[in-house]
Amino acid sequence: DVVLTQTPPTLSATIGQSVSISCRSSQSLLHSNGNTYLHWLLQRPGQSPQLLIYSVSRLESGVPNRFSGSGSGTDFTLKISGVEAEDLGVYYCVQGTHAPNTFGAGTKLELK
Amino acid sequence: EVQLVESGGGLVQPGRSLKLSCAASGFTFSNYYMAWVRQAPKKGLEWVATISTSGSRTYYPDSVKGRFTISRDNAKSSLYLQMNSLKSEDTATYYCASHPLFDYWGQGVMVTVSS
């Protein structure tokens, strides 16, 4: 199975600070059809996960543009340009290129 | 508005069965692959099962293969998860979600396996 390694496991930030989360895959996530199915989710405390970024860099409808995704192959990054209080929670990367789907262990974003 | 509403959770003894349901609305359910994802208490997310749009293809991780069965009824816009031979390690909140983008999620339903 594909292993997704997220770093750091915990991230402390102040409001307005820019932060990045890394997601590294044990295999390339480039599908034979040319797409890369690496997505980013946010789970706020007590809530269900929600999609932020899909296919590496595409912003889900309604998600603020302070969120951005980048990367290719096995190395991916989620960046938040100016953290806001509503961004606190656990961020997960998930891959849909290879069966079975796998999730990263999560990165908890908390206030410093 | 898209809604996914899970039901059927609860407390069940080890070795027993439970069937979860997920009622979908606000989108064309029959056009979407669907999945079940679970989250053990204080833990991360784990994919449990996926089903194709017609229901003809299903996929499971080894941890539940042979014990869990995912199914759907497109006429009722509903997704199901039949869970047999339940173990304590199956204790989790179970979410239904659209697949493969995981863009729609339900609120989750708690399943506790304990004697």
mmCIF file of N, CA and C in Angstrom, chain A residues 3-103:
data_model
loop_
_atom_site.group_PDB
_atom_site.id
_atom_site.type_symbol
_atom_site.label_atom_id
_atom_site.label_comp_id
_atom_site.label_asym_id
_atom_site.label_seq_id
_atom_site.Cartn_x
_atom_site.Cartn_y
_atom_site.Cartn_z
ATOM 1 N N VAL A 3 2.201 4.596 1.249
ATOM 2 C CA VAL A 3 2.297 5.265 2.551
ATOM 3 C C VAL A 3 2.503 6.763 2.311
ATOM 4 N N LEU A 4 1.660 7.562 2.947
ATOM 5 C CA LEU A 4 1.785 9.022 2.883
ATOM 6 C C LEU A 4 2.327 9.518 4.222
ATOM 7 N N THR A 5 3.461 10.189 4.155
ATOM 8 C CA THR A 5 4.112 10.680 5.367
ATOM 9 C C THR A 5 3.953 12.188 5.449
ATOM 10 N N GLN A 6 3.221 12.635 6.429
ATOM 11 C CA GLN A 6 2.987 14.065 6.617
ATOM 12 C C GLN A 6 3.922 14.629 7.668
ATOM 13 N N THR A 7 4.468 15.795 7.365
ATOM 14 C CA THR A 7 5.278 16.526 8.336
ATOM 15 C C THR A 7 4.966 18.005 8.265
ATOM 16 N N PRO A 8 5.013 18.695 9.435
ATOM 17 C CA PRO A 8 5.217 18.125 10.766
ATOM 18 C C PRO A 8 3.920 17.513 11.297
ATOM 19 N N PRO A 9 3.960 16.735 12.341
ATOM 20 C CA PRO A 9 2.728 16.206 12.941
ATOM 21 C C PRO A 9 1.917 17.287 13.652
ATOM 22 N N THR A 10 2.597 18.265 14.167
ATOM 23 C CA THR A 10 1.940 19.394 14.825
ATOM 24 C C THR A 10 2.591 20.684 14.358
ATOM 25 N N LEU A 11 1.759 21.703 14.178
ATOM 26 C CA LEU A 11 2.249 22.986 13.696
ATOM 27 C C LEU A 11 1.623 24.082 14.559
ATOM 28 N N SER A 12 2.442 24.891 15.177
ATOM 29 C CA SER A 12 1.955 26.005 15.974
ATOM 30 C C SER A 12 2.164 27.295 15.190
ATOM 31 N N ALA A 13 1.113 28.065 15.076
ATOM 32 C CA ALA A 13 1.190 29.284 14.269
ATOM 33 C C ALA A 13 0.443 30.421 14.936
ATOM 34 N N THR A 14 0.835 31.627 14.598
ATOM 35 C CA THR A 14 0.100 32.806 15.026
ATOM 36 C C THR A 14 -0.813 33.241 13.886
ATOM 37 N N ILE A 15 -1.834 33.979 14.234
ATOM 38 C CA ILE A 15 -2.737 34.488 13.208
ATOM 39 C C ILE A 15 -1.963 35.374 12.237
ATOM 40 N N GLY A 16 -2.132 35.121 10.958
ATOM 41 C CA GLY A 16 -1.446 35.895 9.944
ATOM 42 C C GLY A 16 -0.158 35.261 9.435
ATOM 43 N N GLN A 17 0.344 34.285 10.184
ATOM 44 C CA GLN A 17 1.573 33.601 9.776
ATOM 45 C C GLN A 17 1.296 32.681 8.591
ATOM 46 N N SER A 18 2.268 32.517 7.725
ATOM 47 C CA SER A 18 2.170 31.561 6.622
ATOM 48 C C SER A 18 2.846 30.260 7.028
ATOM 49 N N VAL A 19 2.196 29.144 6.709
ATOM 50 C CA VAL A 19 2.724 27.835 7.100
ATOM 51 C C VAL A 19 2.610 26.874 5.934
ATOM 52 N N SER A 20 3.425 25.804 6.012
ATOM 53 C CA SER A 20 3.392 24.764 4.977
ATOM 54 C C SER A 20 3.378 23.392 5.626
ATOM 55 N N ILE A 21 2.681 22.471 4.983
ATOM 56 C CA ILE A 21 2.619 21.083 5.414
ATOM 57 C C ILE A 21 3.095 20.216 4.256
ATOM 58 N N SER A 22 3.939 19.249 4.566
ATOM 59 C CA SER A 22 4.492 18.368 3.545
ATOM 60 C C SER A 22 3.795 17.012 3.578
ATOM 61 N N CYS A 23 3.628 16.438 2.417
ATOM 62 C CA CYS A 23 3.071 15.090 2.280
ATOM 63 C C CYS A 23 3.945 14.354 1.268
ATOM 64 N N ARG A 24 4.635 13.333 1.745
ATOM 65 C CA ARG A 24 5.514 12.576 0.864
ATOM 66 C C ARG A 24 4.970 11.165 0.706
ATOM 67 N N SER A 25 4.971 10.701 -0.534
ATOM 68 C CA SER A 25 4.403 9.401 -0.867
ATOM 69 C C SER A 25 5.503 8.377 -1.088
ATOM 70 N N SER A 26 5.200 7.108 -0.738
ATOM 71 C CA SER A 26 6.163 6.030 -0.945
ATOM 72 C C SER A 26 6.254 5.603 -2.404
ATOM 73 N N GLN A 27 5.298 6.067 -3.222
ATOM 74 C CA GLN A 27 5.314 5.785 -4.654
ATOM 75 C C GLN A 27 4.845 7.030 -5.399
ATOM 76 N N SER A 28 5.211 7.129 -6.635
ATOM 77 C CA SER A 28 4.710 8.224 -7.436
ATOM 78 C C SER A 28 3.190 8.176 -7.509
ATOM 79 N N LEU A 29 2.562 9.344 -7.395
ATOM 80 C CA LEU A 29 1.097 9.422 -7.455
ATOM 81 C C LEU A 29 0.605 9.858 -8.836
ATOM 82 N N LEU A 30 1.493 9.839 -9.809
ATOM 83 C CA LEU A 30 1.104 10.140 -11.186
ATOM 84 C C LEU A 30 0.384 8.934 -11.759
ATOM 85 N N HIS A 31 -0.887 9.111 -12.102
ATOM 86 C CA HIS A 31 -1.692 8.024 -12.645
ATOM 87 C C HIS A 31 -1.335 7.820 -14.120
ATOM 88 N N SER A 32 -1.615 6.641 -14.624
ATOM 89 C CA SER A 32 -1.334 6.341 -16.036
ATOM 90 C C SER A 32 -2.138 7.235 -16.975
ATOM 91 N N ASN A 33 -3.211 7.842 -16.452
ATOM 92 C CA ASN A 33 -4.015 8.735 -17.297
ATOM 93 C C ASN A 33 -3.488 10.170 -17.295
ATOM 94 N N GLY A 34 -2.365 10.380 -16.608
ATOM 95 C CA GLY A 34 -1.734 11.692 -16.586
ATOM 96 C C GLY A 34 -2.139 12.572 -15.421
ATOM 97 N N ASN A 35 -3.154 12.166 -14.665
ATOM 98 C CA ASN A 35 -3.591 12.931 -13.507
ATOM 99 C C ASN A 35 -2.864 12.468 -12.251
ATOM 100 N N THR A 36 -2.811 13.359 -11.273
ATOM 101 C CA THR A 36 -2.239 13.027 -9.968
ATOM 102 C C THR A 36 -3.310 13.244 -8.919
ATOM 103 N N TYR A 37 -3.739 12.145 -8.298
ATOM 104 C CA TYR A 37 -4.866 12.207 -7.376
ATOM 105 C C TYR A 37 -4.375 12.323 -5.938
ATOM 106 N N LEU A 38 -3.896 13.508 -5.622
ATOM 107 C CA LEU A 38 -3.471 13.825 -4.263
ATOM 108 C C LEU A 38 -4.296 15.005 -3.794
ATOM 109 N N HIS A 39 -5.013 14.805 -2.696
ATOM 110 C CA HIS A 39 -5.947 15.818 -2.217
ATOM 111 C C HIS A 39 -5.618 16.190 -0.774
ATOM 112 N N TRP A 40 -6.113 17.343 -0.366
ATOM 113 C CA TRP A 40 -5.934 17.819 1.010
ATOM 114 C C TRP A 40 -7.292 18.062 1.666
ATOM 115 N N LEU A 41 -7.420 17.566 2.889
ATOM 116 C CA LEU A 41 -8.635 17.722 3.675
ATOM 117 C C LEU A 41 -8.326 18.464 4.969
ATOM 118 N N LEU A 42 -9.334 19.152 5.496
ATOM 119 C CA LEU A 42 -9.235 19.769 6.824
ATOM 120 C C LEU A 42 -10.360 19.227 7.683
ATOM 121 N N GLN A 43 -10.008 18.777 8.874
ATOM 122 C CA GLN A 43 -11.023 18.369 9.845
ATOM 123 C C GLN A 43 -10.952 19.312 11.044
ATOM 124 N N ARG A 44 -11.924 20.193 11.137
ATOM 125 C CA ARG A 44 -11.999 21.077 12.295
ATOM 126 C C ARG A 44 -12.484 20.285 13.500
ATOM 127 N N PRO A 45 -12.183 20.747 14.694
ATOM 128 C CA PRO A 45 -12.593 20.005 15.912
ATOM 129 C C PRO A 45 -14.088 19.728 15.921
ATOM 130 N N GLY A 46 -14.437 18.471 16.122
ATOM 131 C CA GLY A 46 -15.830 18.062 16.218
ATOM 132 C C GLY A 46 -16.588 18.026 14.908
ATOM 133 N N GLN A 47 -15.881 18.208 13.794
ATOM 134 C CA GLN A 47 -16.557 18.232 12.493
ATOM 135 C C GLN A 47 -16.067 17.116 11.583
ATOM 136 N N SER A 48 -16.793 16.903 10.506
ATOM 137 C CA SER A 48 -16.361 15.976 9.470
ATOM 138 C C SER A 48 -15.252 16.618 8.654
ATOM 139 N N PRO A 49 -14.435 15.804 8.016
ATOM 140 C CA PRO A 49 -13.427 16.379 7.116
ATOM 141 C C PRO A 49 -14.091 17.132 5.964
ATOM 142 N N GLN A 50 -13.365 18.105 5.427
ATOM 143 C CA GLN A 50 -13.843 18.811 4.240
ATOM 144 C C GLN A 50 -12.693 18.912 3.245
ATOM 145 N N LEU A 51 -13.034 18.866 1.969
ATOM 146 C CA LEU A 51 -12.030 18.953 0.918
ATOM 147 C C LEU A 51 -11.585 20.401 0.747
ATOM 148 N N LEU A 52 -10.265 20.601 0.712
ATOM 149 C CA LEU A 52 -9.702 21.929 0.460
ATOM 150 C C LEU A 52 -9.123 22.033 -0.952
ATOM 151 N N ILE A 53 -8.263 21.076 -1.262
ATOM 152 C CA ILE A 53 -7.497 21.060 -2.504
ATOM 153 C C ILE A 53 -7.637 19.675 -3.111
ATOM 154 N N TYR A 54 -7.873 19.590 -4.413
ATOM 155 C CA TYR A 54 -7.908 18.289 -5.067
ATOM 156 C C TYR A 54 -6.943 18.265 -6.254
ATOM 157 N N SER A 55 -6.527 17.074 -6.585
ATOM 158 C CA SER A 55 -5.579 16.887 -7.696
ATOM 159 C C SER A 55 -4.407 17.855 -7.579
ATOM 160 N N VAL A 56 -3.790 17.839 -6.431
ATOM 161 C CA VAL A 56 -2.550 18.565 -6.115
ATOM 162 C C VAL A 56 -2.762 20.053 -5.853
ATOM 163 N N SER A 57 -3.435 20.738 -6.796
ATOM 164 C CA SER A 57 -3.401 22.199 -6.717
ATOM 165 C C SER A 57 -4.729 22.884 -7.013
ATOM 166 N N ARG A 58 -5.780 22.118 -7.224
ATOM 167 C CA ARG A 58 -7.069 22.719 -7.588
ATOM 168 C C ARG A 58 -7.879 23.039 -6.342
ATOM 169 N N LEU A 59 -8.249 24.304 -6.212
ATOM 170 C CA LEU A 59 -8.964 24.775 -5.033
ATOM 171 C C LEU A 59 -10.429 24.375 -5.118
ATOM 172 N N GLU A 60 -10.910 23.699 -4.092
ATOM 173 C CA GLU A 60 -12.330 23.334 -4.041
ATOM 174 C C GLU A 60 -13.165 24.602 -3.952
ATOM 175 N N SER A 61 -14.339 24.552 -4.556
ATOM 176 C CA SER A 61 -15.245 25.695 -4.558
ATOM 177 C C SER A 61 -15.549 26.152 -3.129
ATOM 178 N N GLY A 62 -15.443 27.461 -2.895
ATOM 179 C CA GLY A 62 -15.765 28.012 -1.593
ATOM 180 C C GLY A 62 -14.601 28.072 -0.616
ATOM 181 N N VAL A 63 -13.475 27.470 -0.998
ATOM 182 C CA VAL A 63 -12.295 27.470 -0.122
ATOM 183 C C VAL A 63 -11.496 28.744 -0.369
ATOM 184 N N PRO A 64 -11.111 29.445 0.689
ATOM 185 C CA PRO A 64 -10.364 30.707 0.510
ATOM 186 C C PRO A 64 -9.063 30.503 -0.252
ATOM 187 N N ASN A 65 -8.671 31.508 -1.022
ATOM 188 C CA ASN A 65 -7.472 31.349 -1.848
ATOM 189 C C ASN A 65 -6.172 31.541 -1.065
ATOM 190 N N ARG A 66 -6.258 31.656 0.246
ATOM 191 C CA ARG A 66 -5.019 31.626 1.043
ATOM 192 C C ARG A 66 -4.476 30.186 1.124
ATOM 193 N N PHE A 67 -5.305 29.224 0.726
ATOM 194 C CA PHE A 67 -4.865 27.832 0.644
ATOM 195 C C PHE A 67 -4.349 27.566 -0.770
ATOM 196 N N SER A 68 -3.213 26.891 -0.850
ATOM 197 C CA SER A 68 -2.687 26.498 -2.150
ATOM 198 C C SER A 68 -1.941 25.181 -2.017
ATOM 199 N N GLY A 69 -1.926 24.423 -3.098
ATOM 200 C CA GLY A 69 -1.251 23.142 -3.124
ATOM 201 C C GLY A 69 -0.271 23.082 -4.279
ATOM 202 N N SER A 70 0.786 22.346 -4.066
ATOM 203 C CA SER A 70 1.784 22.190 -5.116
ATOM 204 C C SER A 70 2.459 20.842 -4.978
ATOM 205 N N GLY A 71 3.261 20.502 -5.975
ATOM 206 C CA GLY A 71 4.030 19.268 -5.917
ATOM 207 C C GLY A 71 3.803 18.391 -7.127
ATOM 208 N N SER A 72 4.541 17.290 -7.140
ATOM 209 C CA SER A 72 4.424 16.313 -8.212
ATOM 210 C C SER A 72 5.114 15.037 -7.786
ATOM 211 N N GLY A 73 4.764 13.941 -8.465
ATOM 212 C CA GLY A 73 5.426 12.670 -8.189
ATOM 213 C C GLY A 73 5.170 12.146 -6.789
ATOM 214 N N THR A 74 6.131 12.369 -5.913
ATOM 215 C CA THR A 74 6.033 11.853 -4.548
ATOM 216 C C THR A 74 6.070 12.936 -3.475
ATOM 217 N N ASP A 75 6.187 14.176 -3.886
ATOM 218 C CA ASP A 75 6.427 15.256 -2.928
ATOM 219 C C ASP A 75 5.402 16.373 -3.105
ATOM 220 N N PHE A 76 4.618 16.618 -2.058
ATOM 221 C CA PHE A 76 3.522 17.575 -2.170
ATOM 222 C C PHE A 76 3.486 18.494 -0.955
ATOM 223 N N THR A 77 2.946 19.696 -1.183
ATOM 224 C CA THR A 77 2.914 20.699 -0.120
ATOM 225 C C THR A 77 1.595 21.443 -0.127
ATOM 226 N N LEU A 78 1.061 21.644 1.067
ATOM 227 C CA LEU A 78 -0.081 22.530 1.275
ATOM 228 C C LEU A 78 0.435 23.776 1.974
ATOM 229 N N LYS A 79 0.092 24.932 1.440
ATOM 230 C CA LYS A 79 0.516 26.196 2.038
ATOM 231 C C LYS A 79 -0.702 27.015 2.427
ATOM 232 N N ILE A 80 -0.632 27.598 3.607
ATOM 233 C CA ILE A 80 -1.648 28.552 4.052
ATOM 234 C C ILE A 80 -0.957 29.904 4.183
ATOM 235 N N SER A 81 -1.371 30.844 3.336
ATOM 236 C CA SER A 81 -0.746 32.171 3.328
ATOM 237 C C SER A 81 -1.547 33.126 4.220
ATOM 238 N N GLY A 82 -1.198 33.123 5.488
ATOM 239 C CA GLY A 82 -1.895 33.971 6.443
ATOM 240 C C GLY A 82 -2.968 33.185 7.188
ATOM 241 N N VAL A 83 -2.528 32.459 8.224
ATOM 242 C CA VAL A 83 -3.446 31.612 8.987
ATOM 243 C C VAL A 83 -4.529 32.458 9.652
ATOM 244 N N GLU A 84 -5.747 31.964 9.597
ATOM 245 C CA GLU A 84 -6.862 32.574 10.318
ATOM 246 C C GLU A 84 -7.364 31.576 11.350
ATOM 247 N N ALA A 85 -8.094 32.077 12.333
ATOM 248 C CA ALA A 85 -8.545 31.230 13.444
ATOM 249 C C ALA A 85 -9.364 30.038 12.959
ATOM 250 N N GLU A 86 -10.128 30.217 11.906
ATOM 251 C CA GLU A 86 -10.985 29.146 11.392
ATOM 252 C C GLU A 86 -10.192 28.039 10.702
ATOM 253 N N ASP A 87 -8.883 28.237 10.537
ATOM 254 C CA ASP A 87 -8.046 27.234 9.861
ATOM 255 C C ASP A 87 -7.531 26.173 10.828
ATOM 256 N N LEU A 88 -7.779 26.349 12.111
ATOM 257 C CA LEU A 88 -7.261 25.397 13.096
ATOM 258 C C LEU A 88 -7.976 24.053 12.971
ATOM 259 N N GLY A 89 -7.205 22.979 13.144
ATOM 260 C CA GLY A 89 -7.747 21.641 13.018
ATOM 261 C C GLY A 89 -6.655 20.703 12.524
ATOM 262 N N VAL A 90 -7.083 19.565 11.995
ATOM 263 C CA VAL A 90 -6.132 18.572 11.499
ATOM 264 C C VAL A 90 -6.230 18.485 9.975
ATOM 265 N N TYR A 91 -5.086 18.583 9.328
ATOM 266 C CA TYR A 91 -5.000 18.506 7.879
ATOM 267 C C TYR A 91 -4.524 17.115 7.469
ATOM 268 N N TYR A 92 -5.199 16.547 6.480
ATOM 269 C CA TYR A 92 -4.842 15.233 5.959
ATOM 270 C C TYR A 92 -4.591 15.323 4.460
ATOM 271 N N CYS A 93 -3.562 14.631 3.996
ATOM 272 C CA CYS A 93 -3.453 14.380 2.565
ATOM 273 C C CYS A 93 -4.032 12.980 2.316
ATOM 274 N N VAL A 94 -4.552 12.776 1.134
ATOM 275 C CA VAL A 94 -5.142 11.492 0.755
ATOM 276 C C VAL A 94 -4.829 11.250 -0.709
ATOM 277 N N GLN A 95 -4.519 10.001 -1.042
ATOM 278 C CA GLN A 95 -4.222 9.688 -2.445
ATOM 279 C C GLN A 95 -5.275 8.751 -3.014
ATOM 280 N N GLY A 96 -5.630 9.030 -4.257
ATOM 281 C CA GLY A 96 -6.604 8.211 -4.958
ATOM 282 C C GLY A 96 -6.031 7.602 -6.221
ATOM 283 N N THR A 97 -4.715 7.655 -6.381
ATOM 284 C CA THR A 97 -4.090 7.108 -7.581
ATOM 285 C C THR A 97 -4.001 5.595 -7.535
ATOM 286 N N HIS A 98 -3.600 5.087 -6.385
ATOM 287 C CA HIS A 98 -3.377 3.646 -6.239
ATOM 288 C C HIS A 98 -4.385 3.062 -5.247
ATOM 289 N N ALA A 99 -4.862 1.850 -5.574
ATOM 290 C CA ALA A 99 -5.724 1.151 -4.623
ATOM 291 C C ALA A 99 -4.837 0.380 -3.651
ATOM 292 N N PRO A 100 -5.191 0.392 -2.364
ATOM 293 C CA PRO A 100 -6.298 1.114 -1.726
ATOM 294 C C PRO A 100 -5.975 2.583 -1.497
ATOM 295 N N ASN A 101 -7.015 3.416 -1.431
ATOM 296 C CA ASN A 101 -6.805 4.803 -1.034
ATOM 297 C C ASN A 101 -6.136 4.831 0.340
ATOM 298 N N THR A 102 -5.234 5.762 0.512
ATOM 299 C CA THR A 102 -4.590 5.903 1.816
ATOM 300 C C THR A 102 -4.532 7.365 2.213
ATOM 301 N N PHE A 103 -4.551 7.560 3.527
ATOM 302 C CA PHE A 103 -4.499 8.892 4.108
ATOM 303 C C PHE A 103 -3.170 9.087 4.826
#
